[in-house]
Short mmCIF file of C-alpha atoms in Angstrom, two decimals:
data_model
loop_
_atom_site.label_atom_id
_atom_site.label_comp_id
_atom_site.label_asym_id
_atom_site.label_seq_id
_atom_site.Cartn_x
_atom_site.Cartn_y
_atom_site.Cartn_z
CA ILE R 817 -6.90 23.84 -9.35
CA GLY R 818 -6.23 20.25 -10.37
CA PHE R 819 -9.90 19.29 -10.31
CA ALA R 820 -10.89 22.46 -12.17
CA THR R 821 -8.30 21.78 -14.88
CA GLN R 822 -9.45 18.19 -15.22
CA GLN R 823 -13.06 19.32 -15.62
CA MET R 824 -12.14 21.93 -18.24
CA THR R 825 -10.17 19.45 -20.34
CA SER R 826 -12.42 16.39 -20.04
CA GLY R 827 -15.81 18.07 -19.68
CA TYR R 828 -16.78 16.27 -16.46
CA LEU R 829 -15.70 16.24 -12.82
CA ASP R 830 -13.96 13.03 -11.77
CA LEU R 831 -14.25 12.54 -7.99
CA ALA R 832 -12.98 8.96 -7.93
CA PRO R 833 -10.66 8.08 -4.99
CA GLY R 834 -7.75 7.51 -7.36
CA ARG R 835 -8.16 10.98 -8.82
CA LEU R 836 -8.35 12.49 -5.33
CA VAL R 837 -5.08 10.80 -4.37
CA PHE R 838 -3.48 12.09 -7.57
CA GLU R 839 -4.51 15.69 -6.85
CA LEU R 840 -3.53 15.50 -3.17
CA ARG R 841 -0.12 14.16 -4.14
CA ASP R 842 0.37 17.13 -6.47
CA ALA R 843 -0.44 19.44 -3.54
CA MET R 844 2.17 17.85 -1.26
CA PRO R 845 5.00 20.30 -2.13
CA PHE R 846 2.98 23.05 -0.42
CA VAL R 847 2.25 20.81 2.59
CA LEU R 848 5.93 19.90 2.93
CA ALA R 849 6.97 23.56 2.62
CA ALA R 850 4.55 24.56 5.38
CA ALA R 851 5.72 21.69 7.62
CA LEU R 852 9.35 22.73 7.13
CA VAL R 853 8.52 26.30 8.13
CA ALA R 854 6.76 24.99 11.25
CA GLY R 855 9.57 22.77 12.45
CA TRP R 856 12.92 24.03 11.17
CA ASP R 857 13.89 25.57 14.56
CA ARG R 858 14.61 22.07 15.89
CA TRP R 859 17.68 21.87 13.63
CA PRO R 860 19.43 25.27 13.96
CA ALA R 861 22.69 24.04 12.38
CA GLY R 862 20.88 23.19 9.16
CA ARG R 863 18.16 25.83 9.25
CA SER R 864 19.39 27.81 6.23
CA TRP R 865 19.26 24.63 4.12
CA LEU R 866 15.78 23.81 5.41
CA VAL R 867 14.64 27.34 4.54
CA ALA R 868 15.98 26.80 1.01
CA ALA R 869 14.17 23.44 0.88
CA ALA R 870 10.86 25.06 1.85
CA VAL R 871 11.32 27.67 -0.88
CA ALA R 872 12.16 24.94 -3.42
CA PHE R 873 9.03 22.96 -2.53
CA ALA R 874 6.89 26.10 -2.79
CA VAL R 875 8.40 27.05 -6.16
CA ALA R 876 7.86 23.55 -7.58
CA GLY R 877 4.26 23.51 -6.38
CA THR R 878 3.57 26.98 -7.72
CA LEU R 879 5.03 26.18 -11.14
CA HIS R 880 2.89 23.05 -11.32
CA ALA R 881 -0.24 24.99 -10.32
CA VAL R 882 0.44 27.71 -12.90
CA THR R 883 0.98 25.03 -15.54
CA SER R 884 -2.39 23.45 -14.71
CA VAL R 885 -4.20 26.79 -14.87
CA TRP R 886 -2.56 27.73 -18.19
CA PHE R 887 -3.30 24.29 -19.63
CA GLY R 888 -6.96 24.49 -18.65
CA LEU R 889 -7.45 28.03 -19.95
CA THR R 890 -5.88 27.26 -23.34
CA TRP R 891 -7.55 23.88 -23.92
CA PRO R 892 -7.89 22.64 -26.60
CA PRO R 893 -4.69 23.77 -28.30
CA GLU R 894 -5.08 25.12 -31.81
CA ALA R 895 -2.04 23.28 -33.12
CA PRO R 896 0.37 20.67 -31.73
CA VAL R 897 3.31 23.06 -31.73
CA ASP R 898 1.81 26.50 -31.28
CA GLY R 899 3.07 29.11 -28.87
CA VAL R 900 0.52 28.22 -26.19
CA SER R 901 1.40 24.51 -26.19
CA LEU R 902 5.09 25.37 -26.06
CA SER R 903 4.53 27.65 -23.05
CA VAL R 904 2.64 24.93 -21.19
CA GLY R 905 5.38 22.44 -22.00
CA VAL R 906 8.13 24.78 -20.79
CA LEU R 907 6.30 25.47 -17.52
CA SER R 908 5.74 21.75 -17.00
CA VAL R 909 9.43 20.99 -17.55
CA LEU R 910 10.49 23.80 -15.18
CA ALA R 911 8.11 22.49 -12.50
CA THR R 912 9.56 19.00 -12.82
CA LEU R 913 13.15 20.24 -12.79
CA ALA R 914 12.44 22.18 -9.57
CA LEU R 915 11.04 19.11 -7.81
CA PRO R 916 14.32 17.39 -6.79
CA PHE R 917 15.69 20.43 -4.98
CA GLY R 918 13.19 20.21 -2.10
CA PRO R 919 14.18 16.79 -0.75
CA LEU R 920 17.84 17.33 -1.66
CA LEU R 921 18.15 20.60 0.28
CA ALA R 922 16.15 19.19 3.20
CA SER R 923 18.51 16.19 3.30
CA VAL R 924 21.54 18.47 3.44
CA GLY R 925 19.94 20.52 6.20
CA LEU R 926 19.22 17.48 8.36
CA TRP R 927 22.66 16.04 7.63
CA ARG R 928 24.36 19.24 8.81
CA ALA R 929 22.21 19.20 11.94
CA ARG R 930 23.34 15.70 12.91
CA SER R 931 23.18 14.90 16.59
CA THR R 932 26.09 13.60 18.65
CA ASN R 933 23.71 12.45 21.40
CA ARG R 934 23.06 8.94 20.15
CA HIS R 935 24.05 5.39 21.02
CA GLY R 936 26.74 4.83 18.40
CA SER R 937 26.49 1.21 17.25
CA ARG R 938 22.68 1.08 17.31
CA TRP R 939 22.25 4.26 15.30
CA LEU R 940 25.02 3.40 12.84
CA ALA R 941 23.45 0.01 12.16
CA THR R 942 20.05 1.61 11.62
CA ILE R 943 21.48 4.29 9.34
CA ALA R 944 23.40 1.66 7.35
CA ALA R 945 20.25 -0.43 6.90
CA VAL R 946 18.09 2.49 5.81
CA GLY R 947 20.95 3.80 3.65
CA THR R 948 21.12 0.48 1.83
CA VAL R 949 17.40 0.60 1.15
CA ALA R 950 17.73 4.20 -0.05
CA VAL R 951 20.53 3.29 -2.48
CA LEU R 952 18.50 0.38 -3.85
CA VAL R 953 15.49 2.67 -4.23
CA MET R 954 17.46 5.30 -6.15
CA VAL R 955 19.20 2.78 -8.41
CA THR R 956 15.89 1.10 -9.19
CA ARG R 957 14.23 4.43 -9.94
CA LEU R 958 17.11 5.37 -12.24
CA LEU R 959 16.73 2.10 -14.15
CA LEU R 960 12.99 2.69 -14.41
CA ALA R 961 13.62 6.19 -15.76
CA ILE R 962 15.97 4.81 -18.41
CA ALA R 963 13.39 2.18 -19.36
CA VAL R 964 10.65 4.79 -19.70
CA LEU R 965 12.89 7.01 -21.83
CA ARG R 966 13.72 4.08 -24.11
CA ILE R 967 10.03 3.26 -24.55
CA THR R 968 9.28 6.91 -25.29
CA TYR R 969 12.11 7.09 -27.80
CA ASN R 970 11.09 3.83 -29.52
CA LEU R 971 7.53 5.10 -29.85
CA GLN R 972 8.97 8.27 -31.45
CA VAL R 973 6.67 10.59 -29.55
CA SER R 974 6.50 13.97 -31.29
CA GLU R 975 7.21 16.83 -28.89
CA PRO R 976 8.33 20.44 -29.40
CA PHE R 977 11.44 19.83 -27.30
CA PRO R 978 11.92 16.07 -26.71
CA GLY R 979 15.36 16.50 -25.16
CA ALA R 980 13.99 18.76 -22.43
CA LEU R 981 11.12 16.37 -21.76
CA MET R 982 13.56 13.49 -21.36
CA VAL R 983 15.58 15.52 -18.86
CA ALA R 984 12.37 16.41 -17.02
CA ASN R 985 11.31 12.76 -16.91
CA LEU R 986 14.67 11.78 -15.46
CA SER R 987 14.52 14.71 -13.03
CA PHE R 988 11.08 13.62 -11.81
CA THR R 989 12.34 10.10 -11.15
CA ILE R 990 15.52 11.18 -9.38
CA GLY R 991 13.63 13.84 -7.43
CA ALA R 992 11.21 11.31 -5.99
CA GLY R 993 14.15 8.96 -5.33
CA LEU R 994 15.83 11.65 -3.21
CA ILE R 995 12.97 11.23 -0.75
CA ALA R 996 14.72 8.01 0.29
CA LEU R 997 17.92 9.97 0.94
CA LEU R 998 15.89 12.29 3.16
CA GLY R 999 15.07 9.28 5.33
CA VAL R 1000 18.78 8.53 5.86
CA ALA R 1001 19.53 12.17 6.69
CA ALA R 1002 16.68 12.20 9.23
CA LEU R 1003 18.13 9.21 11.05
CA TRP R 1004 21.57 10.82 10.98
CA ALA R 1005 20.13 13.93 12.65
CA ALA R 1006 18.18 11.98 15.29
CA PRO R 1007 19.29 12.27 18.90
CA GLY R 1008 19.48 9.34 21.31
CA ARG R 1009 16.18 10.39 22.93
CA PHE R 1010 13.10 12.29 21.77
CA PHE R 1011 13.63 11.29 18.15
CA VAL R 1012 9.95 11.18 17.11
CA PRO R 1013 10.26 13.92 14.41
CA GLU R 1014 13.26 12.29 12.76
CA GLY R 1015 11.72 8.84 13.08
CA LEU R 1016 8.52 9.95 11.35
CA ILE R 1017 10.48 11.66 8.55
CA ALA R 1018 12.60 8.55 7.96
CA ALA R 1019 9.66 6.12 8.03
CA GLY R 1020 7.51 8.26 5.74
CA ALA R 1021 10.34 8.92 3.29
CA ILE R 1022 11.23 5.26 2.84
CA ALA R 1023 7.55 4.26 2.53
CA ALA R 1024 6.92 6.95 -0.10
CA ALA R 1025 10.01 5.97 -2.09
CA VAL R 1026 9.18 2.25 -2.08
CA ALA R 1027 5.55 2.95 -3.04
CA ALA R 1028 6.75 5.14 -5.92
CA ILE R 1029 8.94 2.29 -7.20
CA VAL R 1030 6.00 -0.13 -7.11
CA GLY R 1031 3.75 2.37 -8.89
CA GLU R 1032 6.27 3.02 -11.67
CA GLY R 1033 7.75 -0.45 -11.98
CA ALA R 1034 4.60 -2.57 -12.02
CA PRO R 1035 3.25 -1.22 -15.37
CA LEU R 1036 6.63 -1.84 -17.03
CA LEU R 1037 6.77 -5.39 -15.64
CA ILE R 1038 3.23 -6.05 -16.85
CA GLN R 1039 4.07 -4.65 -20.28
CA ALA R 1040 7.12 -6.91 -20.45
CA ASP R 1041 5.03 -9.96 -19.37
CA VAL R 1042 7.22 -10.41 -16.30
CA ILE R 1043 4.18 -10.36 -14.02
CA SER R 1044 0.53 -11.16 -14.73
CA ASN R 1045 -2.00 -8.56 -15.84
CA SER R 1046 -3.95 -9.39 -12.69
CA TRP R 1047 -1.51 -7.18 -10.77
CA ILE R 1048 -2.79 -4.08 -12.54
CA GLY R 1049 -5.58 -3.69 -9.99
CA TRP R 1050 -3.00 -3.25 -7.22
CA ILE R 1051 -1.14 -0.39 -8.90
CA PRO R 1052 -3.44 2.37 -7.55
CA LEU R 1053 -2.55 1.26 -4.02
CA ALA R 1054 0.99 2.47 -4.67
CA GLY R 1055 -0.39 5.99 -5.08
CA TYR R 1056 -2.10 5.73 -1.70
CA GLY R 1057 1.15 4.50 -0.16
CA GLN R 1058 3.17 7.33 -1.67
CA LEU R 1059 0.69 9.96 -0.47
CA LEU R 1060 0.57 8.46 3.02
CA GLY R 1061 4.37 8.37 3.20
CA LEU R 1062 4.69 12.03 2.21
CA LEU R 1063 2.02 12.96 4.76
CA VAL R 1064 4.05 11.18 7.46
CA VAL R 1065 7.16 13.12 6.36
CA ALA R 1066 5.20 16.37 6.70
CA LEU R 1067 3.91 15.24 10.10
CA GLY R 1068 7.51 14.61 11.18
CA PHE R 1069 8.60 18.15 10.32
CA LEU R 1070 5.43 19.55 11.90
CA SER R 1071 5.95 17.59 15.12
CA ALA R 1072 9.39 19.21 15.45
CA ARG R 1073 7.56 22.43 16.29
CA ILE R 1074 6.59 21.10 19.71
CA SER R 1075 9.99 19.57 20.54
CA VAL R 1076 11.46 20.62 23.87
CA PRO R 1077 14.44 23.01 23.59
CA GLY R 1078 17.65 21.03 23.89
CA GLU R 1079 16.22 17.79 22.51
CA ASN R 1080 18.15 18.24 19.29
#
């Protein structure tokens, strides 16, 4: 759907690796939803929350797909603020607002399914370390969101509903930041042994969150002349890192399907 929309709006098919990563990353809500369905039996205490997380991921992905289809079918718009453009904008905002609920609900589910079968001091130290990283990630992402909103406001971008777009922009940033929180929750739910699923979820979540910060922060730092323009060539690598991290998160949930009963 993403490639078809891109071809309809630009008139050519872009098969560059960067574009492929972009489209695959947009498809990740469906992959994460499927992985949650496959592995949620490992965490029975938090299963209802994980079910809700899978639904949230599927809804966010569906809204984004519908937005892309509608955008492609109605391109080019007849006027900047016609009914069609407004509909596309509303769907896009709704898709972005739905995005944070997936990782948030999954975090709650894993947190409720916490294991008591762990070596206390070692696990607490690990959770504290990852938690610190997660807090730094979320604070940084929030500051980046504020910076982007200020730039948008200063440029006085004309939109049919600028307030809603600002909320959606902030929601997108916080939603991706909640992936870091998912990593902390996964460690909290990990048992003392057989913790491969939780370990994969935590590692992938932190990697995806850090890569997202690099991808969003580097352009702002270049624009502010804090770092050299030569760094711009490295920015696409952040997209690869974010996609790889989310794939590892999905692999973690999927690997929970083959966990031995009683491991959790």
